[in-house]
Amino acid sequence: MTPAADTRPHILTLAKLPALMVEPLQAAFVVHDRLHEGDAAAFARLAGNIRGVAGGGESKIPRALMDQLPALGVVSIMGVGYDGVDVPAALERSVAVTHTPGVLNDEVADLALGLVLSVARRIPQADRYVRAGRWAAEGPMPLARKVSGARLGIVGLGRIGQAIARRAEAFGMSIAYTARNARPDSGYTYYPSALELAAQVDFLVVITPGGEGTRHLINAEVLNALGPTGYLVNVARGSVVDESALVDALQNGVIAGAALDVFEDEPRPLPALLALDNVVLTPHMASATLQTRTAMAHLAVDNLKAHFAGRPLLTPVPEWTARQART
Ligand code: NAP
Ligand code: 8YV
């Protein structure tokens, strides 16, 4: 008896995705794991079959890759940020783009507050101090910076920015923010630019999308305004901060310190950052818990399933929703 033909849609995965995403993907689709990066002949042979692409928030999906996938109908990003996707190119081709907003707000906000506490109270440095035997040899560490009651500035008061603000309220912090649009209903103080906000706060937490619209929003001028007692925390995208201006500011006491989860060139932060003692570095892990990554993976897979079943997408990116409303 001839085996039944495999009618599952073919999917290209763009990143080394976690097992908790790969397993449900493989159950529903024929998965080609990063085929475009490895076997050029196999990719050329199979590219015409690929109807969906799955990637993470850091994945790049340029126009040139879409050009090679004539049957592409959907891009599903396991992440809320989709700055790596050429969305105009996708829309031109009627390729739907989905992401995973909302399900990671708590996790990213938790890490943002963790980084505020870490950089101000020098928790990673304190751990290293104890392990190196310096406590016994040199006595207590120098005094740190109080977080409770300090002034917090949030660059980007969206889903995650608001979750950060709610947590900061519990620390008795005063909260101000910048975004392109004020949110009077938030009750927080609005400044129309990052520069004006930086001048008024002790901690500046960045949580905007990446991409051209926010490139180097945090530049030398903003760091100068934050000042020698100010701290920068970036949980957005590396591209939002001018990293060489940041290194300069950290080396020269222009700001007091920085905590960074994201970098301009991941996974290789500037060596100059690694050499500094007034920074805390984490490897783009703000959403990286089993619980939240499972929720993100399910949502990303469910978006693909909805697309291929002809059902409404669960969480399309706003540009796709707007396009559908126009057509
Ligand atoms: P969101 O709800 O869309 O919020 C984005 C905020 O940024 C909004 O307040 C928006 O307000 C503001 N914004 C956009 N462009 C801006 C600009 N040019 N200048 C100033 N403010 C601007 O998004 P979200 O769900 O909170 O996620 C935010 C971003 O966090 C993601 O896109 C992703 O890059 C990053 N992220 C990182 C991690 C990580 O692992 N580190 C995890 C999750 C998310 P206006 O429209 O009024 O400007
Ligand atoms: C993840 C992220 O690192 O959601 C985002 O935008 O940057 C993070 O949650 C990533 O998307 C995991 O694939």
Short mmCIF file of C-alpha atoms and ligand atoms in Angstrom, two decimals:
data_model
loop_
_atom_site.label_atom_id
_atom_site.label_comp_id
_atom_site.label_asym_id
_atom_site.label_seq_id
_atom_site.Cartn_x
_atom_site.Cartn_y
_atom_site.Cartn_z
CA MET A 1 0.00 0.00 0.00
CA THR A 2 1.42 3.46 -0.87
CA PRO A 3 1.77 5.72 2.17
CA ALA A 4 -0.58 8.72 2.28
CA ALA A 5 0.99 11.91 0.91
CA ASP A 6 2.25 14.35 3.55
CA THR A 7 0.02 17.40 3.11
CA ARG A 8 1.48 19.42 5.98
CA PRO A 9 2.58 22.92 4.93
CA HIS A 10 6.34 23.47 4.66
CA ILE A 11 7.88 25.95 7.11
CA LEU A 12 11.35 27.48 7.15
CA THR A 13 12.74 28.23 10.61
CA LEU A 14 15.19 31.11 10.76
CA ALA A 15 16.80 30.68 14.14
CA LYS A 16 17.75 27.88 16.47
CA LEU A 17 14.32 27.77 18.05
CA PRO A 18 13.75 26.14 21.45
CA ALA A 19 12.40 22.57 21.62
CA LEU A 20 9.18 23.91 23.13
CA MET A 21 8.53 25.64 19.79
CA VAL A 22 10.14 23.08 17.46
CA GLU A 23 8.07 20.16 18.80
CA PRO A 24 4.62 21.70 18.16
CA LEU A 25 5.91 23.02 14.82
CA GLN A 26 7.05 19.58 13.73
CA ALA A 27 3.72 18.06 14.75
CA ALA A 28 1.83 20.36 12.40
CA PHE A 29 4.31 21.25 9.62
CA VAL A 30 7.23 19.98 7.59
CA VAL A 31 10.02 22.01 9.18
CA HIS A 32 13.16 23.05 7.29
CA ASP A 33 15.54 24.22 9.98
CA ARG A 34 17.66 27.14 8.67
CA LEU A 35 17.88 25.45 5.27
CA HIS A 36 18.74 28.80 3.62
CA GLU A 37 21.93 29.07 5.66
CA GLY A 38 23.30 25.61 5.02
CA ASP A 39 22.60 23.51 1.96
CA ALA A 40 22.22 25.94 -0.98
CA ALA A 41 21.26 23.17 -3.43
CA ALA A 42 18.59 21.76 -1.10
CA PHE A 43 17.28 25.26 -0.43
CA ALA A 44 17.06 25.99 -4.17
CA ARG A 45 15.17 22.70 -4.65
CA LEU A 46 12.74 23.16 -1.74
CA ALA A 47 12.29 26.96 -1.56
CA GLY A 48 9.23 26.83 -3.82
CA ASN A 49 7.42 24.62 -1.29
CA ILE A 50 7.92 26.91 1.68
CA ARG A 51 4.68 28.61 2.70
CA GLY A 52 5.59 29.90 6.14
CA VAL A 53 8.58 31.26 8.02
CA ALA A 54 9.06 31.04 11.78
CA GLY A 55 11.65 33.04 13.69
CA GLY A 56 12.47 34.78 16.94
CA GLY A 57 12.45 38.47 17.81
CA GLU A 58 16.04 38.79 16.63
CA SER A 59 15.51 37.02 13.28
CA LYS A 60 16.20 38.88 10.05
CA ILE A 61 13.73 38.41 7.19
CA PRO A 62 14.90 40.73 4.45
CA ARG A 63 13.26 41.34 1.09
CA ALA A 64 15.98 39.22 -0.57
CA LEU A 65 14.92 36.13 1.40
CA MET A 66 11.23 36.69 0.60
CA ASP A 67 12.20 36.99 -3.09
CA GLN A 68 13.42 33.40 -2.92
CA LEU A 69 10.16 32.10 -1.39
CA PRO A 70 7.44 32.51 -4.04
CA ALA A 71 4.84 30.51 -2.07
CA LEU A 72 5.39 32.39 1.19
CA GLY A 73 2.12 33.38 2.88
CA VAL A 74 2.96 34.00 6.52
CA VAL A 75 5.81 35.04 8.81
CA SER A 76 5.38 34.12 12.48
CA ILE A 77 7.72 35.76 14.98
CA MET A 78 8.09 34.29 18.45
CA GLY A 79 8.67 37.65 20.06
CA VAL A 80 6.86 40.97 20.28
CA GLY A 81 9.61 42.89 18.46
CA TYR A 82 9.66 42.32 14.70
CA ASP A 83 12.20 44.92 13.62
CA GLY A 84 14.12 42.21 11.75
CA VAL A 85 11.21 41.64 9.34
CA ASP A 86 11.01 43.80 6.22
CA VAL A 87 7.31 44.48 6.78
CA PRO A 88 6.77 46.69 3.69
CA ALA A 89 8.22 43.86 1.54
CA ALA A 90 5.90 41.36 3.23
CA LEU A 91 2.83 43.57 2.72
CA GLU A 92 3.69 44.06 -0.98
CA ARG A 93 3.61 40.27 -1.36
CA SER A 94 0.44 39.83 0.76
CA VAL A 95 2.53 37.92 3.28
CA ALA A 96 0.93 38.12 6.73
CA VAL A 97 3.22 38.92 9.68
CA THR A 98 2.42 37.87 13.24
CA HIS A 99 4.18 38.37 16.59
CA THR A 100 3.57 37.55 20.27
CA PRO A 101 2.54 40.71 22.15
CA GLY A 102 1.22 40.71 25.70
CA VAL A 103 2.25 37.27 26.93
CA LEU A 104 5.73 38.47 27.89
CA ASN A 105 4.93 41.81 29.53
CA ASP A 106 5.38 40.58 33.12
CA GLU A 107 8.61 38.77 32.37
CA VAL A 108 10.31 41.66 30.60
CA ALA A 109 9.12 44.13 33.24
CA ASP A 110 10.43 41.83 36.00
CA LEU A 111 13.87 41.75 34.39
CA ALA A 112 13.85 45.52 33.84
CA LEU A 113 13.28 46.07 37.57
CA GLY A 114 15.87 43.38 38.30
CA LEU A 115 18.38 45.32 36.21
CA VAL A 116 17.52 48.61 37.92
CA LEU A 117 18.18 46.96 41.28
CA SER A 118 21.28 45.15 40.02
CA VAL A 119 22.99 48.22 38.60
CA ALA A 120 22.09 50.52 41.50
CA ARG A 121 22.84 48.08 44.32
CA ARG A 122 25.74 46.50 42.38
CA ILE A 123 24.40 42.99 43.03
CA PRO A 124 26.53 41.16 40.38
CA GLN A 125 29.62 43.09 41.54
CA ALA A 126 28.80 42.21 45.16
CA ASP A 127 28.56 38.53 44.26
CA ARG A 128 31.97 38.71 42.59
CA TYR A 129 33.35 40.61 45.61
CA VAL A 130 32.33 37.86 48.04
CA ARG A 131 33.53 35.03 45.79
CA ALA A 132 36.94 36.67 45.30
CA GLY A 133 37.47 36.86 49.08
CA ARG A 134 37.55 40.66 48.96
CA TRP A 135 35.00 41.03 51.80
CA ALA A 136 37.44 39.48 54.29
CA ALA A 137 40.46 41.19 52.74
CA GLU A 138 39.09 44.70 52.15
CA GLY A 139 35.97 44.99 54.31
CA PRO A 140 32.55 46.19 53.11
CA MET A 141 31.94 47.39 49.57
CA PRO A 142 31.46 51.11 48.84
CA LEU A 143 27.90 52.35 49.45
CA ALA A 144 25.41 51.89 46.63
CA ARG A 145 22.47 53.94 45.24
CA LYS A 146 18.96 53.74 46.74
CA VAL A 147 16.22 52.66 44.32
CA SER A 148 13.05 53.09 46.41
CA GLY A 149 11.71 56.59 46.00
CA ALA A 150 14.02 57.45 43.08
CA ARG A 151 12.90 59.07 39.82
CA LEU A 152 12.23 56.63 36.97
CA GLY A 153 11.99 57.63 33.32
CA ILE A 154 10.50 55.16 30.84
CA VAL A 155 11.25 55.54 27.13
CA GLY A 156 8.22 53.88 25.52
CA LEU A 157 5.11 53.55 27.69
CA GLY A 158 3.57 50.66 25.76
CA ARG A 159 2.46 47.25 27.03
CA ILE A 160 5.80 46.48 28.70
CA GLY A 161 6.56 50.08 29.68
CA GLN A 162 3.29 50.21 31.63
CA ALA A 163 4.10 46.89 33.35
CA ILE A 164 7.47 48.39 34.38
CA ALA A 165 5.71 51.50 35.71
CA ARG A 166 3.29 49.43 37.82
CA ARG A 167 6.22 47.61 39.43
CA ALA A 168 8.11 50.84 40.02
CA GLU A 169 5.05 52.28 41.82
CA ALA A 170 5.50 49.55 44.43
CA PHE A 171 9.03 50.88 44.99
CA GLY A 172 7.62 54.36 45.65
CA MET A 173 9.37 55.69 42.53
CA SER A 174 8.10 58.79 40.76
CA ILE A 175 7.36 57.92 37.14
CA ALA A 176 7.79 59.94 33.98
CA TYR A 177 7.94 58.81 30.36
CA THR A 178 8.41 59.73 26.77
CA ALA A 179 6.77 58.35 23.63
CA ARG A 180 5.61 59.91 20.38
CA ASN A 181 2.13 60.28 21.89
CA ALA A 182 1.28 61.34 25.44
CA ARG A 183 -0.95 59.05 27.50
CA PRO A 184 -2.76 61.46 29.82
CA ASP A 185 -4.82 58.57 31.24
CA SER A 186 -1.63 57.00 32.68
CA GLY A 187 -1.27 59.68 35.34
CA TYR A 188 2.52 59.75 34.75
CA THR A 189 4.46 62.84 33.72
CA TYR A 190 5.04 63.13 29.96
CA TYR A 191 8.11 64.61 28.30
CA PRO A 192 8.06 64.98 24.52
CA SER A 193 11.66 63.79 24.05
CA ALA A 194 14.15 61.36 25.57
CA LEU A 195 16.47 64.33 26.10
CA GLU A 196 13.97 66.21 28.26
CA LEU A 197 13.04 63.04 30.16
CA ALA A 198 16.69 62.09 30.84
CA ALA A 199 17.36 65.45 32.47
CA GLN A 200 14.61 64.78 35.06
CA VAL A 201 15.30 61.21 36.21
CA ASP A 202 17.73 58.96 38.08
CA PHE A 203 17.00 55.80 36.06
CA LEU A 204 16.20 55.83 32.34
CA VAL A 205 14.65 52.54 31.18
CA VAL A 206 14.36 52.02 27.41
CA ILE A 207 11.54 49.81 26.11
CA THR A 208 10.59 50.97 22.60
CA PRO A 209 10.57 48.87 19.43
CA GLY A 210 13.83 48.72 17.45
CA GLY A 211 14.22 49.65 13.77
CA GLU A 212 14.91 52.89 11.94
CA GLY A 213 12.31 54.93 13.88
CA THR A 214 14.22 54.58 17.15
CA ARG A 215 17.84 54.16 15.95
CA HIS A 216 20.21 55.85 18.41
CA LEU A 217 17.32 57.57 20.19
CA ILE A 218 19.62 57.36 23.22
CA ASN A 219 22.69 59.27 22.05
CA ALA A 220 25.55 61.23 23.64
CA GLU A 221 23.30 64.23 24.28
CA VAL A 222 20.70 62.15 26.12
CA LEU A 223 23.40 60.45 28.22
CA ASN A 224 24.84 63.83 29.06
CA ALA A 225 21.40 64.95 30.24
CA LEU A 226 21.03 61.82 32.37
CA GLY A 227 24.18 62.94 34.12
CA PRO A 228 26.85 61.57 36.46
CA THR A 229 24.39 60.14 39.00
CA GLY A 230 22.06 58.65 36.37
CA TYR A 231 21.71 55.04 35.21
CA LEU A 232 20.61 53.68 31.81
CA VAL A 233 18.74 50.38 31.49
CA ASN A 234 18.10 49.00 27.98
CA VAL A 235 15.68 46.09 27.54
CA ALA A 236 14.44 47.25 24.10
CA ARG A 237 16.84 46.65 21.20
CA GLY A 238 20.56 47.34 20.93
CA SER A 239 19.93 49.67 17.99
CA VAL A 240 18.04 52.15 20.20
CA VAL A 241 21.23 53.12 22.06
CA ASP A 242 24.35 54.56 20.43
CA GLU A 243 26.66 51.99 22.03
CA SER A 244 29.93 53.76 21.33
CA ALA A 245 28.52 56.96 22.90
CA LEU A 246 27.43 54.81 25.84
CA VAL A 247 30.91 53.31 26.30
CA ASP A 248 32.36 56.80 26.22
CA ALA A 249 29.82 58.00 28.81
CA LEU A 250 30.53 55.04 31.10
CA GLN A 251 34.30 55.37 30.81
CA ASN A 252 34.28 59.09 31.53
CA GLY A 253 31.72 59.31 34.35
CA VAL A 254 29.16 61.07 32.15
CA ILE A 255 26.61 58.62 33.65
CA ALA A 256 26.93 56.44 36.75
CA GLY A 257 26.20 53.05 35.19
CA ALA A 258 24.20 50.96 32.74
CA ALA A 259 22.40 47.64 32.64
CA LEU A 260 21.93 46.12 29.20
CA ASP A 261 19.97 43.09 28.04
CA VAL A 262 20.31 43.93 24.34
CA PHE A 263 23.22 44.99 22.14
CA GLU A 264 23.91 46.43 18.72
CA ASP A 265 25.84 43.31 17.66
CA GLU A 266 24.36 40.22 19.36
CA PRO A 267 25.70 37.91 20.68
CA ARG A 268 28.96 39.89 20.75
CA PRO A 269 28.72 42.97 22.98
CA LEU A 270 31.50 45.53 22.48
CA PRO A 271 34.65 44.34 24.30
CA ALA A 272 34.86 47.82 25.88
CA LEU A 273 31.56 47.12 27.67
CA LEU A 274 32.87 43.82 29.06
CA ALA A 275 35.83 45.63 30.57
CA LEU A 276 33.73 48.12 32.56
CA ASP A 277 32.79 47.58 36.22
CA ASN A 278 29.83 49.99 36.24
CA VAL A 279 27.73 47.89 33.85
CA VAL A 280 25.51 44.84 34.28
CA LEU A 281 25.11 42.68 31.17
CA THR A 282 22.55 39.98 30.42
CA PRO A 283 22.28 37.93 27.19
CA HIS A 284 18.94 39.14 25.70
CA MET A 285 17.03 37.08 28.23
CA ALA A 286 14.20 39.35 29.39
CA SER A 287 11.47 36.92 28.28
CA ALA A 288 13.52 33.79 28.87
CA THR A 289 11.64 31.72 31.44
CA LEU A 290 10.09 28.36 30.73
CA GLN A 291 6.61 29.69 31.45
CA THR A 292 6.80 32.75 29.22
CA ARG A 293 8.72 31.18 26.35
CA THR A 294 6.13 28.35 26.35
CA ALA A 295 3.31 30.90 26.08
CA MET A 296 5.18 32.74 23.29
CA ALA A 297 5.85 29.50 21.39
CA HIS A 298 2.21 28.40 21.60
CA LEU A 299 1.01 31.77 20.34
CA ALA A 300 3.54 31.77 17.47
CA VAL A 301 2.53 28.23 16.41
CA ASP A 302 -1.19 29.00 16.82
CA ASN A 303 -0.78 31.99 14.48
CA LEU A 304 0.67 29.67 11.82
CA LYS A 305 -2.10 27.12 12.34
CA ALA A 306 -4.75 29.84 12.07
CA HIS A 307 -3.23 31.09 8.81
CA PHE A 308 -3.16 27.64 7.18
CA ALA A 309 -6.68 26.82 8.43
CA GLY A 310 -8.00 30.07 6.93
CA ARG A 311 -8.98 31.35 10.39
CA PRO A 312 -8.32 34.92 11.60
CA LEU A 313 -4.77 35.41 12.83
CA LEU A 314 -4.51 35.69 16.62
CA THR A 315 -1.90 38.44 16.85
CA PRO A 316 -0.99 40.00 13.49
CA VAL A 317 1.36 43.00 13.57
CA PRO A 318 -0.50 46.35 13.40
CA GLU A 319 0.72 47.01 9.82
CA TRP A 320 -1.01 43.81 8.64
CA THR A 321 -4.23 44.67 10.47
CA ALA A 322 -4.19 48.13 8.89
CA ARG A 323 -3.58 46.66 5.44
CA GLN A 324 -6.48 44.23 5.83
CA ALA A 325 -8.76 47.07 6.90
CA ARG A 326 -7.85 48.95 3.69
CA THR A 327 -8.42 46.03 1.31
P1 NAP B 1 4.37 48.48 22.43
O1 NAP B 1 3.23 48.14 23.31
O2 NAP B 1 4.14 48.65 20.97
O3 NAP B 1 5.06 49.79 23.02
C1 NAP B 1 6.06 50.50 22.37
C2 NAP B 1 6.18 51.89 22.98
O4 NAP B 1 7.26 52.58 22.34
C3 NAP B 1 4.95 52.76 22.83
O5 NAP B 1 4.77 53.49 24.01
C4 NAP B 1 5.30 53.69 21.68
O6 NAP B 1 4.54 54.86 21.85
C5 NAP B 1 6.81 53.87 21.94
N1 NAP B 1 7.56 54.30 20.76
C6 NAP B 1 7.54 53.77 19.52
N2 NAP B 1 8.35 54.46 18.70
C7 NAP B 1 8.89 55.44 19.46
C8 NAP B 1 9.79 56.51 19.17
N3 NAP B 1 10.30 56.69 17.94
N4 NAP B 1 10.12 57.35 20.18
C9 NAP B 1 9.61 57.18 21.42
N5 NAP B 1 8.75 56.21 21.75
C10 NAP B 1 8.39 55.35 20.76
O7 NAP B 1 5.51 47.39 22.54
P2 NAP B 1 5.85 46.43 23.77
O8 NAP B 1 5.04 45.21 23.69
O9 NAP B 1 5.84 47.23 25.03
O10 NAP B 1 7.37 46.03 23.37
C11 NAP B 1 8.32 47.05 23.19
C12 NAP B 1 9.61 46.50 22.63
O11 NAP B 1 10.37 45.84 23.66
C13 NAP B 1 9.53 45.44 21.55
O12 NAP B 1 9.24 45.99 20.29
C14 NAP B 1 10.91 44.80 21.59
O13 NAP B 1 11.80 45.51 20.75
C15 NAP B 1 11.34 45.01 23.05
N6 NAP B 1 11.40 43.74 23.78
C16 NAP B 1 12.61 43.27 24.22
C17 NAP B 1 12.65 42.08 24.90
C18 NAP B 1 13.95 41.52 25.42
O14 NAP B 1 14.09 40.30 25.44
N7 NAP B 1 14.86 42.34 25.86
C19 NAP B 1 11.49 41.35 25.14
C20 NAP B 1 10.29 41.85 24.68
C21 NAP B 1 10.26 43.07 24.01
P3 NAP B 1 4.21 55.86 20.65
O15 NAP B 1 3.61 55.04 19.55
O16 NAP B 1 3.33 56.87 21.26
O17 NAP B 1 5.54 56.43 20.28
C1 8YV B 2 13.09 37.25 22.69
C2 8YV B 2 12.31 39.66 22.27
O1 8YV B 2 14.46 37.35 22.88
O2 8YV B 2 9.95 39.56 22.25
C3 8YV B 2 10.96 40.12 21.83
O3 8YV B 2 10.89 41.09 21.06
O4 8YV B 2 13.28 40.26 21.96
C4 8YV B 2 12.44 38.49 23.18
O5 8YV B 2 11.28 38.16 23.81
C5 8YV B 2 12.89 36.67 21.37
O6 8YV B 2 11.87 37.19 20.63
C6 8YV B 2 12.85 35.17 21.44
O7 8YV B 2 12.61 34.64 20.22
#
